[in-house]
XYZ file of C-alpha atoms in Angstrom:
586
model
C -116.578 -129.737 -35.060
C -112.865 -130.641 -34.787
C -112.158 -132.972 -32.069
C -109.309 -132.957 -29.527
C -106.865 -136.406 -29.657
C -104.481 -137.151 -26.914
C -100.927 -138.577 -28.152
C -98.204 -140.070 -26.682
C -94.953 -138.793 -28.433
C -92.612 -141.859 -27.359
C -89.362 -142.415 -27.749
C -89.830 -145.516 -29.809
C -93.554 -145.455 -30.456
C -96.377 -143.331 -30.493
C -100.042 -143.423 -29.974
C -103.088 -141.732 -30.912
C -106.469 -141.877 -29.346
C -109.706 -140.332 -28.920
C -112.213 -140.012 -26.485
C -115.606 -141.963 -27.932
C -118.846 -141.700 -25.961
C -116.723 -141.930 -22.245
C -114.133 -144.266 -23.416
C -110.592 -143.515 -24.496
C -110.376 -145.429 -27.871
C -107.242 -145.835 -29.849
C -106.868 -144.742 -33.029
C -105.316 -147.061 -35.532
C -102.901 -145.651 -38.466
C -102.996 -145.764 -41.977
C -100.997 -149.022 -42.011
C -103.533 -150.902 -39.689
C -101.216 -150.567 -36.808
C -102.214 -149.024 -33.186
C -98.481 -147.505 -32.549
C -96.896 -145.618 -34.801
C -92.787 -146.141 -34.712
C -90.918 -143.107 -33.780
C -89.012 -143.102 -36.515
C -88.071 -140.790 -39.287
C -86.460 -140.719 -42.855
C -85.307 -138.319 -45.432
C -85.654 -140.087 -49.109
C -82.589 -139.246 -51.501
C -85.292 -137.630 -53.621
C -86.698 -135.644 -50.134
C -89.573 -137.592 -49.316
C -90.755 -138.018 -45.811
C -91.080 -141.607 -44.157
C -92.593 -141.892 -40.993
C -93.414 -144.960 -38.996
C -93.193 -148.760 -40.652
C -92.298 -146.940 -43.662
C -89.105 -145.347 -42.296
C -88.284 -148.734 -40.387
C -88.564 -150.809 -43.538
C -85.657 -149.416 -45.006
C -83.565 -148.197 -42.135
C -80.958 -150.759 -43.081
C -80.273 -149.352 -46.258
C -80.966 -145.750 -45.480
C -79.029 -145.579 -42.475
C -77.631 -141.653 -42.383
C -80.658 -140.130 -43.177
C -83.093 -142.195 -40.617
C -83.387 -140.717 -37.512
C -84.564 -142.932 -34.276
C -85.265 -141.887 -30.512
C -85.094 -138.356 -31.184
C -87.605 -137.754 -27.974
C -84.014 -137.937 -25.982
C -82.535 -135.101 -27.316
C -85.519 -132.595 -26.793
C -84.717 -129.518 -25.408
C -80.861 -129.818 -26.697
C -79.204 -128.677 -29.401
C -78.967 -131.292 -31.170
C -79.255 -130.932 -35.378
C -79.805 -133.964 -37.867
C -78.365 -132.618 -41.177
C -79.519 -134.215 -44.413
C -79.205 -132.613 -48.056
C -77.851 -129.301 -46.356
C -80.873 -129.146 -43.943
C -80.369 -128.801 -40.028
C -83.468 -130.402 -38.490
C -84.070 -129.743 -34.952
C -85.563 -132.609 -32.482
C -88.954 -130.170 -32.733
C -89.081 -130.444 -36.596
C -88.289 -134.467 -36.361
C -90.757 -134.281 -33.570
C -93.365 -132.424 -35.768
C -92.886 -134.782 -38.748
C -94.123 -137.630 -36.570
C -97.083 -135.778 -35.005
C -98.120 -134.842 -38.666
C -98.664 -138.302 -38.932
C -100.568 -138.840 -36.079
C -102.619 -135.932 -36.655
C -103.110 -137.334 -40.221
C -104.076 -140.456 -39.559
C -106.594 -139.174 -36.729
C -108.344 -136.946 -39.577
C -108.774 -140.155 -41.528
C -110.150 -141.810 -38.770
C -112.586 -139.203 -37.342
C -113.230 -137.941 -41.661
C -112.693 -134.236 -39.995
C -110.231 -132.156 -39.370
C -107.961 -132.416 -36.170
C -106.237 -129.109 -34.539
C -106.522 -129.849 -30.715
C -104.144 -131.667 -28.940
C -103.094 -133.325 -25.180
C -99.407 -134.342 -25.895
C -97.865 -136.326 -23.208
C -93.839 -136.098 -21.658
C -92.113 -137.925 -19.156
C -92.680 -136.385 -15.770
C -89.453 -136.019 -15.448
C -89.085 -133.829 -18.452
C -87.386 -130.314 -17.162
C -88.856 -127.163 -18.710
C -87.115 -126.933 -22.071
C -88.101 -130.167 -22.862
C -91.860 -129.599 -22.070
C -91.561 -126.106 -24.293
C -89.610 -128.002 -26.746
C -92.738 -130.962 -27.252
C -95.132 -127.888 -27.468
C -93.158 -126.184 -29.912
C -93.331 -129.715 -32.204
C -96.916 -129.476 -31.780
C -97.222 -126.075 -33.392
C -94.916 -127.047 -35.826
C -97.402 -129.739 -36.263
C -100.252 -127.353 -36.763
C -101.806 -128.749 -33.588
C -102.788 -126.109 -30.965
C -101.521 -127.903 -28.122
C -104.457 -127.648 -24.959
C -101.800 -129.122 -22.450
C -98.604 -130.491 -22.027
C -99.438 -133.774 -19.235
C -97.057 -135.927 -17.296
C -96.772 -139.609 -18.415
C -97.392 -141.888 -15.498
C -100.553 -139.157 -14.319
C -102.546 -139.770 -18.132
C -102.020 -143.186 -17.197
C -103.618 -142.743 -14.100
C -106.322 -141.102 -15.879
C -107.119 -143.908 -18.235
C -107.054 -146.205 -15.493
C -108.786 -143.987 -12.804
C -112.146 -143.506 -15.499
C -113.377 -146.948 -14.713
C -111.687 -147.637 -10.984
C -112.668 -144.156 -9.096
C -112.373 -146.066 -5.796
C -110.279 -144.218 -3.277
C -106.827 -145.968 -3.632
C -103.419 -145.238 -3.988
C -101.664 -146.472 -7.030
C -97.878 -146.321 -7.771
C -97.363 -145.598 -11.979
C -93.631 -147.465 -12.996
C -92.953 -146.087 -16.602
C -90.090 -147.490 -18.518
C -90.630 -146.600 -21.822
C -87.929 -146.778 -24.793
C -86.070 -143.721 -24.158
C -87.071 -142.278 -20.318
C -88.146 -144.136 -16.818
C -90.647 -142.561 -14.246
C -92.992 -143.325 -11.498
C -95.237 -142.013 -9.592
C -97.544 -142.259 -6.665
C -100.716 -141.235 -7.477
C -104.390 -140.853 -4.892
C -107.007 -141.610 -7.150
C -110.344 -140.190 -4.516
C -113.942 -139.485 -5.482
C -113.445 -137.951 -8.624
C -110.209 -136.758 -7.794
C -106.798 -137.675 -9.260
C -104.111 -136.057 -7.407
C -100.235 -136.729 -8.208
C -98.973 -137.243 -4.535
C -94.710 -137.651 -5.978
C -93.302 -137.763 -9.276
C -89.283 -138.841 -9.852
C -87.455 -140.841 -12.555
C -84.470 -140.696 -14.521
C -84.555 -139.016 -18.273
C -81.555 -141.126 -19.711
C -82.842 -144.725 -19.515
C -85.148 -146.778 -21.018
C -85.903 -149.515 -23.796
C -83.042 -148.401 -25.891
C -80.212 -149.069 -23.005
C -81.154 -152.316 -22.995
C -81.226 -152.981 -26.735
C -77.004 -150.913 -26.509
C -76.030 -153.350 -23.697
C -77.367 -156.758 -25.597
C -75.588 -155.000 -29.285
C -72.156 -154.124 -27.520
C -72.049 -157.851 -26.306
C -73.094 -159.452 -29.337
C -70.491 -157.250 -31.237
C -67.917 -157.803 -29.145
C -68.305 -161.800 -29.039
C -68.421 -161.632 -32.730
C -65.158 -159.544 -32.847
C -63.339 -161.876 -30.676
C -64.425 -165.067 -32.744
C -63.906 -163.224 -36.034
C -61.440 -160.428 -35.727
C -64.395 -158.550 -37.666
C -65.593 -155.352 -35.504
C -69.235 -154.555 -37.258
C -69.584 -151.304 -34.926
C -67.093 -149.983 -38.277
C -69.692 -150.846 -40.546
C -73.067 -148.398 -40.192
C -74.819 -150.701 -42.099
C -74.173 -154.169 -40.537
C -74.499 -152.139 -37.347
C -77.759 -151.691 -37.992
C -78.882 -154.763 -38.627
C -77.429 -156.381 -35.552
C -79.305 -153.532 -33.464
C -82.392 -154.378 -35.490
C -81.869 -157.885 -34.234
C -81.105 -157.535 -31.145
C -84.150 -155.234 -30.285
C -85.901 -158.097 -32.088
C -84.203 -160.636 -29.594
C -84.903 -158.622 -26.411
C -88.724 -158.827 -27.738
C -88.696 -162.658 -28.169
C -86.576 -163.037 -23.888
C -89.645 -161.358 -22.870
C -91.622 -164.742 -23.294
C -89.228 -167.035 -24.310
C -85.635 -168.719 -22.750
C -83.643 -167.957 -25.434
C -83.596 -165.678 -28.413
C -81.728 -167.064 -31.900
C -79.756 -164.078 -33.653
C -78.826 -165.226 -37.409
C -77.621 -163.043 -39.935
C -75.905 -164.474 -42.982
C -73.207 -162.463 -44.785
C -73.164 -159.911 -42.233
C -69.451 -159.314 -43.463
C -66.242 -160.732 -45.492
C -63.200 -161.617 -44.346
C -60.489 -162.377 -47.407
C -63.122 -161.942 -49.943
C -65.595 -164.943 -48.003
C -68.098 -164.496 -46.650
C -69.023 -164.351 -42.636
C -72.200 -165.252 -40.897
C -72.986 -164.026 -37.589
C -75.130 -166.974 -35.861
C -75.294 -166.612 -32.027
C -78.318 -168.017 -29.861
C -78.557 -165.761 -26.253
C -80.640 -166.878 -23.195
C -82.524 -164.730 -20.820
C -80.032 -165.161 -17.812
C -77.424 -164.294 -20.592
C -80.121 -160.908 -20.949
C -80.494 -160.278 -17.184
C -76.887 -159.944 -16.313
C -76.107 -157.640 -19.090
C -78.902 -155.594 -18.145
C -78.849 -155.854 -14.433
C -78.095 -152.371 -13.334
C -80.286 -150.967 -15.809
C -83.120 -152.582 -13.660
C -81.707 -151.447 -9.990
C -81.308 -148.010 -11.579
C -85.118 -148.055 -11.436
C -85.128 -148.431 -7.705
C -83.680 -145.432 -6.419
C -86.502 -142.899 -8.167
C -89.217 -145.691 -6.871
C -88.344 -145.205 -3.357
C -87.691 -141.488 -3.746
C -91.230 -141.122 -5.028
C -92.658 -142.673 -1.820
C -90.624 -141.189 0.395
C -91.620 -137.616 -1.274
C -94.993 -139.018 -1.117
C -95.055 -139.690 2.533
C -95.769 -143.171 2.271
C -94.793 -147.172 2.931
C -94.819 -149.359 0.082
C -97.201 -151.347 2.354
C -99.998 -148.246 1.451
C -99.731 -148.720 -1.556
C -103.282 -150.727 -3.481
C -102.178 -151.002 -7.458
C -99.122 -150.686 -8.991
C -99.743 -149.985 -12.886
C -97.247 -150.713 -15.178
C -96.651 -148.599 -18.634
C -94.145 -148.292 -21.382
C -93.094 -151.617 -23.396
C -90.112 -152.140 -21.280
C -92.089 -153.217 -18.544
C -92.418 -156.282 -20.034
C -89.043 -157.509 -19.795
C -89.714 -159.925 -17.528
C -86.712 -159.056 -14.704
C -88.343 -155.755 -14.660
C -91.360 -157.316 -13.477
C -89.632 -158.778 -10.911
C -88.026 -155.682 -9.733
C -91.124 -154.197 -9.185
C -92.586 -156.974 -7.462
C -89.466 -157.074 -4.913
C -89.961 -153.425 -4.802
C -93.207 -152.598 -3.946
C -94.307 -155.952 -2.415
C -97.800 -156.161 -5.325
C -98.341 -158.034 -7.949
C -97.998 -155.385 -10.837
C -101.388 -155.181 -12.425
C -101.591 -155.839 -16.098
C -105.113 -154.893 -16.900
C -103.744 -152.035 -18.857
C -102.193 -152.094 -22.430
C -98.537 -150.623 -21.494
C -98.274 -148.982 -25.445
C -101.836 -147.711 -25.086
C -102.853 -146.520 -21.597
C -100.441 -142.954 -22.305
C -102.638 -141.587 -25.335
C -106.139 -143.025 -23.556
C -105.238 -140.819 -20.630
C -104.160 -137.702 -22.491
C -107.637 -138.609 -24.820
C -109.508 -138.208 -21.703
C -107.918 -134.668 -20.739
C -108.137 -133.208 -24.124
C -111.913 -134.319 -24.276
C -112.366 -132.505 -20.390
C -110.287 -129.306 -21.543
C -112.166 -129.095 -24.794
C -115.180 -129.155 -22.707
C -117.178 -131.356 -25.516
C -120.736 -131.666 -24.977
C -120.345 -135.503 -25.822
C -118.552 -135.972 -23.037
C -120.242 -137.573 -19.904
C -120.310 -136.779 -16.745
C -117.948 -138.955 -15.764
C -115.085 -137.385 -17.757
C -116.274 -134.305 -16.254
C -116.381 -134.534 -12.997
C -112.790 -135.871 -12.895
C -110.307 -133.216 -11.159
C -106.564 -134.096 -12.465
C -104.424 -132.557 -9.795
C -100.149 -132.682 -11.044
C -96.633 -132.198 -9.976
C -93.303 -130.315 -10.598
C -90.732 -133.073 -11.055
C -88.236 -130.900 -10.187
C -86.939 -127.616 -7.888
C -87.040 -124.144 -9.290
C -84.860 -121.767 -7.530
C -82.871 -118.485 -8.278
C -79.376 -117.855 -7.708
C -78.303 -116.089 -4.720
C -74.689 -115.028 -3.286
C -72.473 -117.532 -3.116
C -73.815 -119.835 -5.774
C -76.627 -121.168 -3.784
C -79.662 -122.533 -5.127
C -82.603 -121.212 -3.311
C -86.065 -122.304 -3.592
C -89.377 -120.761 -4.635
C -91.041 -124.073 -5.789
C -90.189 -127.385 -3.917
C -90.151 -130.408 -6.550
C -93.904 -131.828 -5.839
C -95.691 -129.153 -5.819
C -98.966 -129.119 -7.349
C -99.498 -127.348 -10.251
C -99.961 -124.652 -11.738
C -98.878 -122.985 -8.797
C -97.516 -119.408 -8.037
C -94.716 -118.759 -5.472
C -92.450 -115.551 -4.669
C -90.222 -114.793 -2.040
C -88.069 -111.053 -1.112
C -84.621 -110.899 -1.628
C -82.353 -107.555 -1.347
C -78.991 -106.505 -2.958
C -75.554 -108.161 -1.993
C -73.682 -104.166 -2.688
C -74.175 -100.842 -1.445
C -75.897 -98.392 -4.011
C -76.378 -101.768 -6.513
C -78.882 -100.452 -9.164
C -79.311 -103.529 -10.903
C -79.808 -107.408 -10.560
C -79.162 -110.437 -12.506
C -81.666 -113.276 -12.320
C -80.755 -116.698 -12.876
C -83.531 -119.322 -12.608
C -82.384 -123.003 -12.272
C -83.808 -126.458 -12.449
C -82.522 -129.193 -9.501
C -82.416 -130.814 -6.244
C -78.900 -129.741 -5.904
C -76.950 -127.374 -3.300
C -75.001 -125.230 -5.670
C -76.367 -123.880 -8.830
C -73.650 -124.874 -11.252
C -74.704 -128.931 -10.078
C -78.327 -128.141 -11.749
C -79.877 -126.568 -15.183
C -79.894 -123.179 -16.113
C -83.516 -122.573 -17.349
C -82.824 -118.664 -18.176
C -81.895 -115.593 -16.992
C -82.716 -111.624 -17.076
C -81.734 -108.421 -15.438
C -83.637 -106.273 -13.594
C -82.823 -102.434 -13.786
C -83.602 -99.224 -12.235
C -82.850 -100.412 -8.558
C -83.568 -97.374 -5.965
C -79.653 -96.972 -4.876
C -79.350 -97.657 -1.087
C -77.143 -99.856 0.943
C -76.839 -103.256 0.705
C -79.687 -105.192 2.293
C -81.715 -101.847 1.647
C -83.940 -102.955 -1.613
C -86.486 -105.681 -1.611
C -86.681 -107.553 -4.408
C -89.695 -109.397 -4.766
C -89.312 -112.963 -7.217
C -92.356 -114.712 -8.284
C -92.102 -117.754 -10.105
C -95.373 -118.670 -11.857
C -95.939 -122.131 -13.168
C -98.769 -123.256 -15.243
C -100.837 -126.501 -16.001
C -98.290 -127.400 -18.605
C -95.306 -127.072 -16.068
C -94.080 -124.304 -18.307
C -92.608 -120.830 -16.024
C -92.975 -117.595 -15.748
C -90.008 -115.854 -13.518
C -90.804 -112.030 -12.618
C -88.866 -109.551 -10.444
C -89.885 -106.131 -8.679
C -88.369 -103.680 -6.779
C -90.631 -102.493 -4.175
C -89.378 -99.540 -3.176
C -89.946 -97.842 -7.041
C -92.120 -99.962 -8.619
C -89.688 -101.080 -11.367
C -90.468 -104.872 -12.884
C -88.964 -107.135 -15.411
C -90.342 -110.672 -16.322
C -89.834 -113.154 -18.939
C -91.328 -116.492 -20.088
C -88.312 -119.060 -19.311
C -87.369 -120.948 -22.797
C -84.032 -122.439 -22.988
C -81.378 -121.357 -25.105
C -81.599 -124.821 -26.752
C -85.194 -124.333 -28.040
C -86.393 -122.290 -31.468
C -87.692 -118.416 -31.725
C -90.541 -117.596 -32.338
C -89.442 -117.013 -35.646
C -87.867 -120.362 -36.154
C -90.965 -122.216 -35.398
C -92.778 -120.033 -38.233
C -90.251 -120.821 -40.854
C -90.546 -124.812 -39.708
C -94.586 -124.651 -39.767
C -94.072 -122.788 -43.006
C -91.382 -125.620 -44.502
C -94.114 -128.233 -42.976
C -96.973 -127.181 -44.560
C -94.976 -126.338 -47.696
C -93.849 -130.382 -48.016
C -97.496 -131.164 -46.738
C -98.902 -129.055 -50.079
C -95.999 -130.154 -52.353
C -96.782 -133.799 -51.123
C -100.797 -133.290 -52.055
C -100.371 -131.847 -55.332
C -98.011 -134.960 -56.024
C -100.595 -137.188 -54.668
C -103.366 -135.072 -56.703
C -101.078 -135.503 -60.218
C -100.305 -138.928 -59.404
C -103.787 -139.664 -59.137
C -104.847 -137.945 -62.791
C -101.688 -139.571 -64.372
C -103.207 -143.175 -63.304
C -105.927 -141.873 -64.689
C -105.020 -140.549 -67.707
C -102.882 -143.663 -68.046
C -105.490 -146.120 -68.253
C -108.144 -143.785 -70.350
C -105.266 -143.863 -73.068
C -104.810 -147.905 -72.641
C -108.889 -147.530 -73.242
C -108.799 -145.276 -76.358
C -106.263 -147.757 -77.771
C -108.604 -150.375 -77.526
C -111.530 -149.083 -78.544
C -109.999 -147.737 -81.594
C -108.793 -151.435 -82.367
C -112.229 -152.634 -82.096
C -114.265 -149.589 -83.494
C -112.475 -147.330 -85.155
C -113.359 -148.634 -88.467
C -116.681 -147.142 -88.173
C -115.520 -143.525 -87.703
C -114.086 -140.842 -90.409
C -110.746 -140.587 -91.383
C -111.005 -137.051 -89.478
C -112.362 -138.159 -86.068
C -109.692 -141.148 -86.185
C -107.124 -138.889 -86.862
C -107.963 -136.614 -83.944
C -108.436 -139.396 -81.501
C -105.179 -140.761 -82.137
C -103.006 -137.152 -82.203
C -104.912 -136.327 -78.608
C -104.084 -140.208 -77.315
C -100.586 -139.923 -78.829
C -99.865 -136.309 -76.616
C -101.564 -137.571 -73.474
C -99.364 -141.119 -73.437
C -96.233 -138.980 -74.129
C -97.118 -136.419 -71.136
C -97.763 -139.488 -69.317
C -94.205 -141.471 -69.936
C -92.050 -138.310 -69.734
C -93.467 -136.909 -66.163
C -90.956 -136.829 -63.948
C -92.940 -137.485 -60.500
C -90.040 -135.811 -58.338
C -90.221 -132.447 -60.243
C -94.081 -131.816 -60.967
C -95.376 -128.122 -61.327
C -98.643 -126.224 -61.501
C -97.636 -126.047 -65.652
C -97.374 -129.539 -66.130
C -100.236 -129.999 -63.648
C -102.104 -127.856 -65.931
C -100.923 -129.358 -69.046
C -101.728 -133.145 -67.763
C -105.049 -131.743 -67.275
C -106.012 -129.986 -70.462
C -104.458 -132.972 -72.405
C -106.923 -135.229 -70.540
C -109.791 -133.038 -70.761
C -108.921 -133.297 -74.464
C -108.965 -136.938 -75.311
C -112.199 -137.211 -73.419
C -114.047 -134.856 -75.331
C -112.470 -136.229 -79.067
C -113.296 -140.039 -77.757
C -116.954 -139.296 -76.859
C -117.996 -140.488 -79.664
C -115.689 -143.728 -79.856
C -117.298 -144.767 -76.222
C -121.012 -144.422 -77.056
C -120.427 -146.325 -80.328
């Protein structure tokens, strides 16, 4: 039976994980590691690198790599390599692969169910973007879940205690938080807010901009012109905010970074923390505003609040730690793995959705109660936002309200749905729109026009709109103009599980070429030894069948194999076998 994983698509690492028994266990990749880097690259000969892989030779391969692409889901952003536009789904759905590969490996079955995880504070394109990678995946994705709440799950399994906990999620690309009530078997998501544009990667831009700049004004060299000495200064410096986090001062070397008059030029440069903190410093207070928002939305003090979790690897930058301790007035509780905790959660949801007869009673009874991060509202005269479903509302959740016509003898309507806390529509997001026709004619403030907004478990909406007076109704699914058809994700799955088959048969081939490769370096051997004591015939025959197999073998060109020279490679090997049965039993 295939079993359901929960990942955590982040924006500079992902995780996998499992539910085993009624614990949440992580599952490691094919490189040993228990995160997976977020990172992608397109070989010159149109191989896929995903992971370490891709990060190895970033440096080098710097236009075709592609990094944090989780910040420009639901846009329409476009990577092009070789003549191919990839989308942030596709890039999306390359990593997942992997995930979902290396969770077959572990499990030695196959894996099509899915709990993929998004900042809470991911709007509605985003969330139907992150689905769409699944498909593209081949995952059939059971539910789209908030960050900070699988968190809450993972930690909530083992402390079921009525508390309320505060979730602080700075991961690489996205900060959230939210105040959760964890009750008898209940989880319930009291506030959600956060900020979608900042995260681990901010910090890592601040600490390169300085470190390029100071080297500009001692050198007159400005790397930011080179792409690949760019690189590896980020790549440091990423490396250098890693070491502040538990040391005073980080050491930045990189010899022959550049030339100047045909010499060489080294950039050495040692930074301390405090050096760290100030260049960072409103990154951190920029967490503080959505903290406080959160509780107020929440209706609470910071003095009710029992645990404060903290998740995402930026939280352990240690001023961050102490903005949340001056925040919130706890100690922040570190009895959860920050890179982990995500996938354990969304593990433990897929396991409950899947409804798996493995899973105990525990898992079960466990009611996961979430949010909207955001307003949803239509547009009405004037430009004014108004409301069907306040941000914080529990979801899924259905809503509708009546609104009439702003003209006399108006027989249709345009719709506009929006995303955001704002007045005036044109301050927030434009989810989607549609027109609804066929409007009895009568005078203005005659019709009612009833709008339901229907949001489900995944924070994906429906928007519908009826006329009461005839009966007349028009609805649509919202997707964003930024996100792929339906036809689009078919071609991508299609292209996906093309490379996926193009990539086995090459593993497949490569495999009987070894093979045939060293059965060859056999026959020559054993002829050496024993072919004296065969007849001229069989010797001749043995050698013209190893001669063709060793040239098949040294003229296959890896990058351009085919079911005929699959075939041939095959036949060839078949071949020697048979004529060398002799020679081996001699």
């Amino acid at each position: 039976m295939s079993r359901v994983v929960g990942i955590d698509l982040g924006t500079t690492n992902s995780c996998v994980a499992v539910l085993e028994g009624d614990q949440p266990t992580v599952i490691p990749n094919s490189e040993g590691g228990r995160t997976t880097p977020s990172i992608v690259a397109i070989t010159k000969n149109g191989e896929r690198l995903v992971g370490e892989a891709a990060r190895r030779q970033m440096t080098v391969n710097v236009d075709r790599t592609i990094t944090s692409i989780k910040r420009a889901m639901g846009t329409t952003y476009r990577k092009r390599i070789d003549g191919k536009d990839y989308s942030p789904q596709e890039i999306s759905a390359i990593i997942l692969a992997k995930l979902k590969s290396d969770a077959e490996s572990y499990l030695g079955g196959p894996v099509s169910d899915a709990v993929i995880t998004v900042p809470a504070y991911f709007d509605d394109s985003q969330r139907q973007a992150t689905k769409d990678a699944g498909r593209i995946a081949g995952l059939n994705v059971l539910r789209i879940i908030n960050e900070p709440t699988s968190a809450a799950l993972a930690y909530g399994l083992d402390n079921g205690q009525a508390q309320k906990i505060l979730v602080y999620d700075l991961g690489g690309g996205t900060f959230d938080v939210s105040v959760i009530e964890i009750g008898d078997s209940v989880i319930e998501v009291l506030a959600t807010a956060g900020d979608n544009h900042l995260g681990g990667d901010d910090f890592d831009e601040r600490l390169l901009d300085y470190v390029i700049k100071t080297f500009k004004k001692e050198t007159k060299v400005n790397l930011a012109k080179d792409i690949t000495a760019s690189q590896r200064v980020r790549e440091a410096c990423e490396n250098a905010k890693k070491e502040l986090s538990f040391a005073q001062t980080a050491h930045i070397n990189l010899p022959f970074i550049s030339t100047v008059k045909n010499q060489p030029v080294h950039l050495d440069m040692t930074i301390t923390r405090e050096q760290f903190n100030e260049l960072t410093y409103d990154l951190v207070e920029r967490t503080a505003g959505p903290v406080n928002q959160a509780l107020s939305d929440a209706g609470i003090t910071r003095n009710q609040i029992d645990k404060v979790l903290l998740v995402g690897g930026s939280t352990r930058i240690p001023a961050v730690v102490d903005k949340v301790r001056a925040i919130t007035g706890r100690e922040p509780s570190k009895n959860m793995n920050p890179d982990e905790c995500v996938a354990m959660g969304a593990a433990v949801q897929g396991s409950k959705l899947s409804g798996e007869l493995t899973v105990s009673n525990k898992v079960n009874d466990i009611l996961l109660m979430d949010v909207t991060p955001l307003s949803l509202s239509i547009e009405t005269l004037g430009g004014v936002a108004n409301v069907i479903i306040p941000r914080n509302s529990a979801i899924p959740t259905r809503a509708s309200k009546i609104f009439t016509t702003a003209g006399n003898f108006q027989r249709d309507v345009e719709i506009k749905v929006y995303q955001g806390e704002r007045h005036f529509t044109r301050d927030n997001k434009l989810l989607g729109n549609f027109r609804l026709s066929g409007i009895k004619r009568a005078m203005a403030g005659v019709p009612q026009i009833e709008v339901t907004f229907d949001m489900d478990a995944n924070g994906i909406l429906k928007v519908s709109a009826k006329d009461l007076g005839r009966g007349v109704e028009q609805q649509i699914v919202i997707t964003s103009s930024t996100n792929l058809s339906e036809e689009e994700i078919r071609r991508a799955r299609e292209d996906a599980k093309k490379y996926e088959d193009d990539v086995a048969g090459a593993r497949e081939f490569k495999d009987i070429m070894n093979e045939a490769e060293s059965y060859v370096y056999k026959v020559e051997n054993l002829l050496e030894t024993r072919g004296a004591q065969l007849d001229k015939k069989e010797m001749k025959r043995i050698k013209s069948d190893c001669e063709y197999l060793k040239k098949l073998v040294t003229r296959t060109d890896m990058n351009h194999v085919d079911d005929v020279e699959m075939g041939r490679m095959k036949e060839a090997y078949r071949q020697l076998q048979e004529s060398a049965e002799k020679l081996e039993t001699m």
